[in-house]
Amino acid sequence: MNNFLIKNVCVPGLDLDEAHIVIKDGRYDTIMPAVSNEALIFTQNWEENNKKAVDGRGWTILPTFTDIHTHLDKAFTYEQVPNYSGTLREAITNYQSAFPAFTEEGMIERMRRLMDRALSYGTGRMRTHINTGENKKENIALQAASKIKEEYKGILDLQIIAMVGNMSQPLTKNIELQDLLLSNNIDGIGGAPHLSESCNEEIEDLFAFASSRDLLIDLHTDEQDDPEVRSICHIIKQVKNI
């Protein structure tokens, strides 16, 4: 519903104990002091016409939160993918081992569970990184995320970043994978090129594809213990060349 009244809320920055806020066509339209004849008359008329009203009971109203980095495909998988060492390397290895047993339906259920929990805490925008591969089975997570994005459209805005890396051929030359990515409504390209033996070449490839398709690029960068790995330097060079 795009038109409703929020009653009795505290608005940061306003010199009011409590306020009534009128939302019309999904946007703030009017803010009035809750303790006023204007607000009393307006509220009575609004509710007598059976229009939607929500009582904030004196709570503070804030913009929705934004979760800038999550992995929906890995949500609620700790029981299937334990990590005894607490290291990134074990997490990656164990997830890869467990992945063949996952189904698209199971992915959707876990993603929906996380989206609902995020909504309950006030999150209105989210960016998720999703593992992407070269065969159909590897991309059930991407397909699940695409369906979830559509399901929650207008409720929780979801950006999908397809994590691409360690492919048999560069993404810019893999037309089949390109079509798969674009058909699943992705917003950007991601990856962890510092884990690749051809790190710089992979970075250049990802930047080239993202630029050619006007996609976002959001890379995991140098998440490892080797101080000699500095992919950030090559990433900076690519950014300067855009």
XYZ file of C-alpha atoms in Angstrom:
242
model
C 0.000 0.000 0.000
C 1.527 3.314 -1.110
C -0.695 5.640 0.973
C -0.716 5.382 4.760
C -0.311 7.284 8.008
C 2.404 6.655 10.591
C 1.281 8.011 13.971
C 3.183 8.955 17.111
C 6.804 8.610 16.060
C 9.973 10.484 16.951
C 11.739 11.973 13.935
C 15.480 12.703 14.369
C 16.293 16.322 13.628
C 12.804 17.656 14.304
C 12.053 19.686 17.415
C 8.965 17.620 18.191
C 8.249 15.076 20.907
C 6.214 12.994 18.461
C 4.903 13.430 14.944
C 2.421 12.034 12.465
C 3.797 11.292 8.980
C 1.633 10.977 5.892
C 2.973 8.764 3.093
C 1.463 9.266 -0.368
C 2.499 7.340 -3.466
C 5.327 5.777 -1.474
C 6.881 9.128 -0.458
C 6.787 11.395 2.567
C 4.040 13.949 1.983
C 3.308 15.662 5.315
C 4.831 15.745 8.800
C 2.739 17.298 11.557
C 3.042 17.544 15.362
C 1.204 14.618 16.938
C -0.146 16.857 19.710
C -2.168 19.358 17.689
C -5.743 19.939 16.647
C -4.666 19.538 13.033
C -3.279 16.065 13.722
C -6.339 15.015 15.732
C -8.806 16.045 13.019
C -6.632 14.641 10.221
C -6.251 11.264 11.966
C -9.969 10.949 12.653
C -10.844 11.671 9.018
C -8.123 9.352 7.760
C -9.215 6.381 9.851
C -12.946 7.012 9.280
C -12.222 6.543 5.568
C -10.666 3.142 6.361
C -7.218 4.228 5.301
C -4.137 2.435 6.577
C -2.632 3.802 9.806
C 0.303 2.481 11.836
C 0.879 3.517 15.460
C 4.593 4.000 16.135
C 3.960 4.211 19.911
C 6.694 6.787 20.421
C 9.431 4.829 18.661
C 12.076 6.603 16.566
C 11.618 6.343 12.812
C 14.758 5.872 10.693
C 15.581 5.166 7.040
C 15.961 1.490 6.209
C 19.334 -0.128 6.750
C 21.564 -1.200 3.860
C 23.517 -4.463 4.021
C 26.399 -3.816 1.625
C 27.939 -7.302 1.693
C 26.434 -10.714 2.294
C 26.443 -14.196 0.698
C 22.851 -15.404 0.432
C 23.917 -18.735 -1.046
C 25.845 -19.550 2.137
C 23.185 -18.445 4.622
C 22.369 -20.944 7.374
C 24.820 -23.582 6.116
C 27.087 -23.899 9.147
C 25.720 -27.321 10.108
C 26.486 -28.638 6.614
C 29.706 -26.635 6.279
C 31.519 -26.496 9.636
C 34.831 -24.654 9.870
C 36.998 -26.106 12.625
C 40.108 -24.012 11.939
C 38.221 -20.767 11.462
C 40.248 -20.042 8.321
C 39.007 -18.760 4.989
C 40.730 -21.578 3.153
C 38.869 -24.265 5.113
C 35.583 -22.415 4.651
C 36.076 -22.373 0.875
C 37.174 -26.022 0.704
C 34.343 -27.302 2.912
C 31.696 -25.320 1.065
C 32.901 -26.669 -2.283
C 32.703 -30.210 -0.881
C 29.189 -29.735 0.481
C 27.791 -27.850 -2.524
C 26.889 -30.887 -4.713
C 24.280 -31.911 -2.108
C 22.502 -28.538 -2.228
C 19.362 -27.991 -4.311
C 17.899 -24.854 -5.818
C 14.768 -25.279 -3.679
C 16.876 -25.512 -0.540
C 18.830 -22.430 -1.588
C 15.624 -20.465 -2.074
C 14.312 -21.504 1.350
C 17.507 -20.405 3.103
C 17.700 -17.155 1.135
C 14.085 -16.372 1.956
C 14.765 -17.051 5.623
C 17.651 -14.570 5.653
C 15.706 -11.939 3.688
C 12.804 -12.178 6.137
C 15.147 -11.854 9.103
C 16.859 -8.827 7.530
C 13.474 -7.213 6.916
C 12.452 -7.772 10.528
C 15.458 -5.692 11.628
C 14.742 -2.854 9.206
C 16.970 -3.708 6.232
C 15.602 -2.346 2.974
C 18.573 -2.840 0.634
C 21.052 -5.669 0.311
C 23.971 -6.634 -1.913
C 24.742 -10.328 -2.177
C 27.715 -12.076 -3.726
C 26.780 -15.374 -5.351
C 29.181 -18.147 -6.388
C 29.036 -18.695 -10.147
C 30.490 -21.516 -12.231
C 30.723 -22.854 -15.745
C 28.195 -25.659 -15.537
C 24.484 -25.795 -14.792
C 24.785 -27.352 -11.329
C 27.229 -24.680 -10.185
C 24.692 -21.963 -10.986
C 21.689 -23.099 -8.963
C 22.586 -20.420 -6.411
C 22.520 -17.698 -9.067
C 19.154 -18.922 -10.337
C 17.794 -19.032 -6.780
C 19.019 -15.493 -6.055
C 17.433 -14.205 -9.260
C 14.062 -15.639 -8.207
C 14.405 -14.211 -4.693
C 15.269 -10.792 -6.131
C 12.020 -10.783 -8.086
C 10.003 -12.170 -5.178
C 11.110 -9.381 -2.827
C 10.976 -6.587 -5.401
C 9.540 -3.450 -3.805
C 10.000 -4.918 -0.326
C 13.740 -5.465 -0.018
C 15.867 -4.279 -2.935
C 18.483 -6.916 -3.762
C 21.639 -6.413 -5.828
C 23.238 -9.587 -7.185
C 27.009 -9.695 -7.685
C 28.053 -12.830 -9.582
C 31.384 -14.130 -8.257
C 33.393 -15.325 -11.244
C 36.886 -16.782 -11.089
C 39.252 -19.645 -11.897
C 37.445 -20.345 -15.173
C 38.757 -22.513 -17.994
C 38.544 -19.482 -20.269
C 38.229 -15.722 -19.685
C 34.742 -14.405 -19.066
C 35.077 -12.001 -22.002
C 35.386 -15.039 -24.292
C 32.833 -17.303 -22.594
C 29.640 -16.289 -24.407
C 27.574 -19.091 -22.842
C 28.436 -17.970 -19.316
C 27.855 -14.328 -20.233
C 24.347 -15.175 -21.425
C 23.673 -17.131 -18.249
C 24.775 -14.230 -16.040
C 22.767 -11.617 -17.884
C 19.649 -13.796 -18.055
C 19.670 -14.070 -14.265
C 19.311 -10.332 -13.710
C 22.726 -9.679 -12.157
C 23.770 -6.170 -11.151
C 27.500 -6.666 -11.119
C 30.559 -8.872 -11.342
C 32.649 -9.997 -8.400
C 35.281 -12.526 -7.509
C 38.397 -13.191 -5.459
C 41.204 -12.806 -7.989
C 43.887 -12.920 -5.297
C 43.175 -16.662 -5.055
C 43.956 -17.164 -8.742
C 47.348 -18.119 -10.165
C 46.737 -15.567 -12.934
C 45.518 -12.811 -10.648
C 46.220 -9.750 -12.807
C 44.822 -11.323 -15.973
C 41.633 -12.259 -14.129
C 41.235 -8.717 -12.788
C 41.628 -7.270 -16.280
C 39.113 -9.741 -17.681
C 36.490 -8.971 -15.031
C 36.916 -5.225 -15.480
C 36.660 -5.553 -19.256
C 33.427 -7.527 -19.094
C 31.851 -5.300 -16.425
C 32.717 -2.164 -18.408
C 31.369 -3.590 -21.668
C 28.020 -4.390 -20.035
C 27.812 -1.330 -17.753
C 27.797 -3.567 -14.678
C 29.009 -2.860 -11.162
C 32.249 -4.493 -10.069
C 32.795 -5.514 -6.433
C 35.821 -7.698 -5.747
C 37.033 -9.503 -2.653
C 40.580 -8.238 -2.272
C 43.683 -9.826 -0.735
C 41.855 -11.911 1.872
C 44.776 -14.152 2.764
C 47.877 -14.310 4.937
C 50.511 -13.913 2.207
C 51.868 -10.331 2.430
C 53.308 -10.615 -1.070
C 49.838 -10.773 -2.623
C 48.737 -7.224 -3.419
C 46.003 -7.472 -6.025
C 44.693 -4.134 -4.772
C 47.476 -2.412 -6.712
C 46.329 -3.863 -10.048
C 42.690 -3.165 -9.197
C 43.577 0.498 -8.656
C 45.232 0.615 -12.080
C 42.082 -0.781 -13.722
C 39.883 1.737 -11.940
C 42.082 4.574 -13.189
C 41.716 3.256 -16.766
C 37.917 3.279 -16.745
